[in-house]
PDB file of C-alpha atoms in Angstrom:
ATOM      1  CA  UNK A  26     -20.984 -39.096 -85.018  1.00 72.00           C
ATOM      2  CA  UNK A  27     -21.864 -37.431 -88.308  1.00 81.00           C
ATOM      3  CA  UNK A  28     -24.980 -35.307 -88.232  1.00 94.00           C
ATOM      4  CA  UNK A  29     -26.924 -33.264 -90.779  1.00 96.00           C
ATOM      5  CA  UNK A  30     -29.464 -30.688 -89.659  1.00 97.00           C
ATOM      6  CA  UNK A  31     -31.772 -28.932 -92.109  1.00 98.00           C
ATOM      7  CA  UNK A  32     -33.460 -25.601 -91.534  1.00 98.00           C
ATOM      8  CA  UNK A  33     -35.232 -22.882 -93.468  1.00 98.00           C
ATOM      9  CA  UNK A  34     -38.461 -24.585 -94.398  1.00 97.00           C
ATOM     10  CA  UNK A  35     -41.801 -22.891 -94.053  1.00 98.00           C
ATOM     11  CA  UNK A  36     -45.067 -21.843 -95.653  1.00 98.00           C
ATOM     12  CA  UNK A  37     -44.903 -19.563 -98.696  1.00 98.00           C
ATOM     13  CA  UNK A  38     -47.136 -18.576-101.583  1.00 98.00           C
ATOM     14  CA  UNK A  39     -46.582 -19.687-105.141  1.00 98.00           C
ATOM     15  CA  UNK A  40     -43.916 -17.597-106.844  1.00 98.00           C
ATOM     16  CA  UNK A  41     -42.042 -16.830-103.646  1.00 98.00           C
ATOM     17  CA  UNK A  42     -38.613 -18.038-102.545  1.00 98.00           C
ATOM     18  CA  UNK A  43     -37.036 -19.974 -99.695  1.00 98.00           C
ATOM     19  CA  UNK A  44     -33.490 -20.907 -98.835  1.00 98.00           C
ATOM     20  CA  UNK A  45     -32.846 -24.190 -97.084  1.00 98.00           C
ATOM     21  CA  UNK A  46     -29.684 -24.819 -95.108  1.00 98.00           C
ATOM     22  CA  UNK A  47     -28.022 -28.071 -94.112  1.00 97.00           C
ATOM     23  CA  UNK A  48     -25.437 -27.837 -91.355  1.00 96.00           C
ATOM     24  CA  UNK A  49     -23.042 -30.776 -91.146  1.00 94.00           C
ATOM     25  CA  UNK A  50     -21.107 -31.762 -88.054  1.00 90.00           C
ATOM     26  CA  UNK A  51     -19.040 -34.624 -86.780  1.00 85.00           C
ATOM     27  CA  UNK A  52     -17.068 -34.984 -89.993  1.00 81.00           C
ATOM     28  CA  UNK A  53     -15.490 -32.799 -92.627  1.00 78.00           C
ATOM     29  CA  UNK A  54     -17.946 -32.928 -95.472  1.00 86.00           C
ATOM     30  CA  UNK A  55     -16.019 -30.777 -97.918  1.00 83.00           C
ATOM     31  CA  UNK A  56     -15.126 -33.715-100.169  1.00 87.00           C
ATOM     32  CA  UNK A  57     -18.462 -35.427 -99.901  1.00 92.00           C
ATOM     33  CA  UNK A  58     -21.224 -34.964-102.394  1.00 95.00           C
ATOM     34  CA  UNK A  59     -24.185 -33.280-100.742  1.00 96.00           C
ATOM     35  CA  UNK A  60     -27.650 -33.824-102.053  1.00 97.00           C
ATOM     36  CA  UNK A  61     -31.166 -32.582-101.499  1.00 98.00           C
ATOM     37  CA  UNK A  62     -34.115 -34.912-101.808  1.00 98.00           C
ATOM     38  CA  UNK A  63     -37.796 -34.372-101.134  1.00 98.00           C
ATOM     39  CA  UNK A  64     -40.793 -36.476-100.247  1.00 98.00           C
ATOM     40  CA  UNK A  65     -44.377 -35.436-100.753  1.00 97.00           C
ATOM     41  CA  UNK A  66     -47.250 -37.220 -98.955  1.00 93.00           C
ATOM     42  CA  UNK A  67     -47.930 -40.593-100.515  1.00 95.00           C
ATOM     43  CA  UNK A  68     -44.938 -40.382-102.828  1.00 97.00           C
ATOM     44  CA  UNK A  69     -41.439 -41.787-102.831  1.00 97.00           C
ATOM     45  CA  UNK A  70     -38.484 -39.685-101.842  1.00 97.00           C
ATOM     46  CA  UNK A  71     -37.059 -38.110-104.988  1.00 98.00           C
ATOM     47  CA  UNK A  72     -33.843 -36.476-106.030  1.00 98.00           C
ATOM     48  CA  UNK A  73     -33.786 -32.680-106.205  1.00 98.00           C
ATOM     49  CA  UNK A  74     -30.178 -31.535-106.530  1.00 98.00           C
ATOM     50  CA  UNK A  75     -26.616 -32.469-105.717  1.00 97.00           C
ATOM     51  CA  UNK A  76     -23.268 -30.764-105.457  1.00 96.00           C
ATOM     52  CA  UNK A  77     -20.323 -33.097-105.883  1.00 94.00           C
ATOM     53  CA  UNK A  78     -16.989 -33.074-104.116  1.00 87.00           C
ATOM     54  CA  UNK A  79     -15.415 -31.299-107.073  1.00 87.00           C
ATOM     55  CA  UNK A  80     -18.131 -28.653-107.128  1.00 91.00           C
ATOM     56  CA  UNK A  81     -20.176 -29.716-110.127  1.00 95.00           C
ATOM     57  CA  UNK A  82     -23.948 -29.752-109.735  1.00 97.00           C
ATOM     58  CA  UNK A  83     -26.911 -31.683-111.018  1.00 97.00           C
ATOM     59  CA  UNK A  84     -30.632 -30.926-110.813  1.00 98.00           C
ATOM     60  CA  UNK A  85     -33.859 -32.736-111.347  1.00 98.00           C
ATOM     61  CA  UNK A  86     -35.648 -31.539-114.465  1.00 98.00           C
ATOM     62  CA  UNK A  87     -38.555 -30.301-112.357  1.00 98.00           C
ATOM     63  CA  UNK A  88     -36.387 -27.766-110.520  1.00 98.00           C
ATOM     64  CA  UNK A  89     -33.784 -26.918-113.154  1.00 98.00           C
ATOM     65  CA  UNK A  90     -33.562 -23.154-113.548  1.00 98.00           C
ATOM     66  CA  UNK A  91     -35.484 -22.434-110.348  1.00 98.00           C
ATOM     67  CA  UNK A  92     -33.348 -24.062-107.632  1.00 98.00           C
ATOM     68  CA  UNK A  93     -29.657 -23.538-106.925  1.00 98.00           C
ATOM     69  CA  UNK A  94     -27.499 -25.709-104.699  1.00 98.00           C
ATOM     70  CA  UNK A  95     -24.319 -24.327-103.155  1.00 97.00           C
ATOM     71  CA  UNK A  96     -21.948 -25.032-100.317  1.00 95.00           C
ATOM     72  CA  UNK A  97     -19.811 -23.120 -97.862  1.00 93.00           C
ATOM     73  CA  UNK A  98     -16.995 -25.476 -96.941  1.00 90.00           C
ATOM     74  CA  UNK A  99     -15.734 -23.183 -94.183  1.00 90.00           C
ATOM     75  CA  UNK A 100     -19.119 -23.449 -92.468  1.00 92.00           C
ATOM     76  CA  UNK A 101     -19.678 -27.091 -93.432  1.00 92.00           C
ATOM     77  CA  UNK A 102     -23.060 -26.011 -94.747  1.00 95.00           C
ATOM     78  CA  UNK A 103     -24.990 -26.686 -97.934  1.00 97.00           C
ATOM     79  CA  UNK A 104     -27.782 -24.477 -99.220  1.00 98.00           C
ATOM     80  CA  UNK A 105     -30.711 -24.895-101.547  1.00 98.00           C
ATOM     81  CA  UNK A 106     -32.035 -21.626-102.921  1.00 98.00           C
ATOM     82  CA  UNK A 107     -35.551 -22.191-104.194  1.00 98.00           C
ATOM     83  CA  UNK A 108     -37.134 -19.536-106.409  1.00 98.00           C
ATOM     84  CA  UNK A 109     -40.443 -19.373-108.232  1.00 98.00           C
ATOM     85  CA  UNK A 110     -41.884 -21.991-105.934  1.00 98.00           C
ATOM     86  CA  UNK A 111     -44.902 -23.973-107.075  1.00 98.00           C
ATOM     87  CA  UNK A 112     -47.520 -25.901-105.085  1.00 97.00           C
ATOM     88  CA  UNK A 113     -46.035 -29.129-106.459  1.00 97.00           C
ATOM     89  CA  UNK A 114     -42.785 -28.300-104.646  1.00 98.00           C
ATOM     90  CA  UNK A 115     -44.573 -28.961-101.362  1.00 98.00           C
ATOM     91  CA  UNK A 116     -42.717 -31.740 -99.537  1.00 98.00           C
ATOM     92  CA  UNK A 117     -40.372 -32.577 -96.716  1.00 98.00           C
ATOM     93  CA  UNK A 118     -36.871 -31.723 -97.918  1.00 98.00           C
ATOM     94  CA  UNK A 119     -33.940 -33.842 -96.799  1.00 98.00           C
ATOM     95  CA  UNK A 120     -30.229 -33.201 -96.938  1.00 98.00           C
ATOM     96  CA  UNK A 121     -27.918 -36.157 -97.538  1.00 97.00           C
ATOM     97  CA  UNK A 122     -24.204 -36.880 -97.855  1.00 95.00           C
ATOM     98  CA  UNK A 123     -22.411 -39.272-100.197  1.00 94.00           C
ATOM     99  CA  UNK A 124     -18.945 -40.050 -98.829  1.00 91.00           C
ATOM    100  CA  UNK A 125     -17.702 -41.119-102.257  1.00 90.00           C
ATOM    101  CA  UNK A 126     -18.215 -37.607-103.578  1.00 88.00           C
ATOM    102  CA  UNK A 127     -19.982 -38.735-106.729  1.00 89.00           C
ATOM    103  CA  UNK A 128     -23.434 -37.409-105.898  1.00 86.00           C
ATOM    104  CA  UNK A 129     -25.632 -39.635-108.049  1.00 91.00           C
ATOM    105  CA  UNK A 130     -29.385 -39.238-108.196  1.00 94.00           C
ATOM    106  CA  UNK A 131     -29.902 -42.599-106.501  1.00 94.00           C
ATOM    107  CA  UNK A 132     -30.767 -42.047-102.856  1.00 94.00           C
ATOM    108  CA  UNK A 133     -29.288 -45.399-101.784  1.00 95.00           C
ATOM    109  CA  UNK A 134     -25.821 -43.973-102.504  1.00 95.00           C
ATOM    110  CA  UNK A 135     -26.108 -41.446 -99.693  1.00 96.00           C
ATOM    111  CA  UNK A 136     -24.914 -42.636 -96.278  1.00 94.00           C
ATOM    112  CA  UNK A 137     -25.973 -39.769 -94.039  1.00 95.00           C
ATOM    113  CA  UNK A 138     -29.371 -38.089 -93.843  1.00 97.00           C
ATOM    114  CA  UNK A 139     -30.910 -35.214 -91.965  1.00 97.00           C
ATOM    115  CA  UNK A 140     -34.299 -35.263 -90.300  1.00 97.00           C
ATOM    116  CA  UNK A 141     -35.977 -33.129 -92.945  1.00 98.00           C
ATOM    117  CA  UNK A 142     -37.640 -29.722 -93.105  1.00 98.00           C
ATOM    118  CA  UNK A 143     -41.164 -29.047 -94.324  1.00 98.00           C
ATOM    119  CA  UNK A 144     -41.768 -26.780 -97.290  1.00 98.00           C
ATOM    120  CA  UNK A 145     -45.355 -25.872 -98.082  1.00 98.00           C
ATOM    121  CA  UNK A 146     -46.285 -23.764-101.099  1.00 98.00           C
ATOM    122  CA  UNK A 147     -49.832 -22.454-101.283  1.00 98.00           C
ATOM    123  CA  UNK A 148     -51.529 -21.536-104.550  1.00 94.00           C
TER     124      UNK A 148
END
């Protein structure tokens, strides 16, 4: 059974940094695209970043230049380094896997999801 488990969320002040981790198990995710999405209260879940099977990346405009997605295939883990955090980054962050490796921004393309980790940025 494939499983994704996020960690690393927390409460920080604006301008600070956090690194989220997503540990995958049950399958070899190295060729999958791995994405990060987030959902703020009262809003739809939105795309944040993805790293495709070939290693290319894509970011939402709102996080471009501040967030960096990476993966350690040996550890079956994906990371999201978040710098210069803003209050509007406050949300539950979810890790997801796309078995086709394409990593589009559309959340329906991702077959596996983690349970989410809360990130709260105070002003």
